[in-house]
mmCIF file of C-alpha atoms in Angstrom:
data_model
loop_
_atom_site.group_PDB
_atom_site.id
_atom_site.type_symbol
_atom_site.label_atom_id
_atom_site.label_comp_id
_atom_site.label_asym_id
_atom_site.label_seq_id
_atom_site.Cartn_x
_atom_site.Cartn_y
_atom_site.Cartn_z
ATOM 1 C CA MET A 25 281.695 8.174 176.695
ATOM 2 C CA ALA A 26 285.010 6.442 177.358
ATOM 3 C CA GLU A 27 287.126 5.181 174.474
ATOM 4 C CA GLU A 28 288.299 1.620 175.128
ATOM 5 C CA ILE A 29 291.988 0.766 174.845
ATOM 6 C CA ARG A 30 292.419 -2.787 173.565
ATOM 7 C CA ILE A 31 295.300 -5.005 172.504
ATOM 8 C CA PRO A 32 295.473 -4.538 168.714
ATOM 9 C CA LYS A 33 295.671 -7.195 166.029
ATOM 10 C CA LEU A 34 299.135 -6.914 164.539
ATOM 11 C CA GLY A 35 299.812 -9.219 161.627
ATOM 12 C CA MET A 36 298.125 -12.471 160.784
ATOM 13 C CA SER A 37 299.711 -14.858 163.262
ATOM 14 C CA ALA A 38 299.878 -12.953 166.567
ATOM 15 C CA THR A 39 297.072 -14.024 168.913
ATOM 16 C CA GLU A 40 298.536 -12.656 172.146
ATOM 17 C CA MET A 41 301.050 -10.002 173.167
ATOM 18 C CA THR A 42 302.955 -8.790 176.183
ATOM 19 C CA LEU A 43 302.098 -5.293 177.408
ATOM 20 C CA THR A 44 305.624 -4.019 177.922
ATOM 21 C CA GLU A 45 305.225 -0.409 179.057
ATOM 22 C CA TRP A 46 302.655 2.311 179.697
ATOM 23 C CA MET A 47 303.893 5.782 178.721
ATOM 24 C CA PHE A 48 301.280 7.592 180.861
ATOM 25 C CA GLY A 49 299.973 7.006 184.361
ATOM 26 C CA ASP A 50 296.387 6.871 185.568
ATOM 27 C CA GLY A 51 294.696 10.262 185.360
ATOM 28 C CA GLU A 52 297.206 11.860 182.998
ATOM 29 C CA THR A 53 296.052 13.719 179.886
ATOM 30 C CA VAL A 54 296.920 12.309 176.455
ATOM 31 C CA GLU A 55 296.484 13.753 172.972
ATOM 32 C CA LYS A 56 295.341 11.825 169.903
ATOM 33 C CA GLY A 57 298.446 10.286 168.336
ATOM 34 C CA ASP A 58 300.538 10.167 171.542
ATOM 35 C CA VAL A 59 302.292 6.844 172.061
ATOM 36 C CA ILE A 60 300.451 5.476 175.110
ATOM 37 C CA TYR A 61 301.899 1.966 175.445
ATOM 38 C CA THR A 62 304.106 -0.665 173.811
ATOM 39 C CA VAL A 63 303.396 -4.317 173.110
ATOM 40 C CA GLU A 64 305.757 -7.128 172.230
ATOM 41 C CA THR A 65 305.261 -10.284 170.195
ATOM 42 C CA ASP A 66 307.815 -12.994 169.546
ATOM 43 C CA LYS A 67 308.874 -11.003 166.456
ATOM 44 C CA SER A 68 308.710 -7.290 167.320
ATOM 45 C CA THR A 69 307.923 -4.461 169.720
ATOM 46 C CA THR A 70 305.264 -1.972 168.597
ATOM 47 C CA GLU A 71 304.273 1.461 169.901
ATOM 48 C CA ILE A 72 300.512 2.044 170.103
ATOM 49 C CA GLU A 73 299.062 5.536 169.707
ATOM 50 C CA ALA A 74 296.060 7.062 171.466
ATOM 51 C CA PRO A 75 292.951 6.874 169.258
ATOM 52 C CA THR A 76 291.609 10.053 170.903
ATOM 53 C CA GLY A 77 292.584 12.681 173.440
ATOM 54 C CA GLY A 78 291.480 12.781 177.071
ATOM 55 C CA VAL A 79 292.311 11.396 180.504
ATOM 56 C CA ILE A 80 293.835 7.909 180.423
ATOM 57 C CA HIS A 81 292.993 5.116 182.856
ATOM 58 C CA PRO A 82 295.251 2.106 182.224
ATOM 59 C CA THR A 83 294.082 -1.180 183.753
ATOM 60 C CA GLY A 84 296.410 -3.653 182.025
ATOM 61 C CA GLU A 85 299.569 -4.630 183.886
ATOM 62 C CA GLU A 86 303.049 -4.183 182.423
ATOM 63 C CA GLY A 87 304.669 -7.552 181.763
ATOM 64 C CA ALA A 88 301.342 -9.396 181.482
ATOM 65 C CA VAL A 89 300.351 -11.357 178.373
ATOM 66 C CA TYR A 90 296.996 -10.483 176.794
ATOM 67 C CA LYS A 91 294.969 -11.928 173.947
ATOM 68 C CA VAL A 92 294.272 -9.721 170.927
ATOM 69 C CA GLY A 93 291.204 -7.611 171.678
ATOM 70 C CA ALA A 94 291.629 -7.665 175.458
ATOM 71 C CA LEU A 95 290.531 -4.468 177.234
ATOM 72 C CA ILE A 96 293.525 -2.840 178.959
ATOM 73 C CA GLY A 97 292.266 0.660 179.730
ATOM 74 C CA THR A 98 290.117 3.622 178.759
ATOM 75 C CA ILE A 99 290.443 7.252 177.723
ATOM 76 C CA GLU A 100 287.717 9.607 178.946
#
């Protein structure tokens, strides 16, 4: 079953974030703990790690703004 990649809740006030960069392309293999993408709020940029290992399928677009909890990809 695929593991969903979602925009995380960071802090109390952030309700949306910009997906700034994917570190892996579609179909590449990632390991648990690899930094797979970065997000930016008005206060900081944060690296997000893979919750599990497998083949990544990013669907979120770099530079787009997403609400917390938005689905932006999967790891199979």
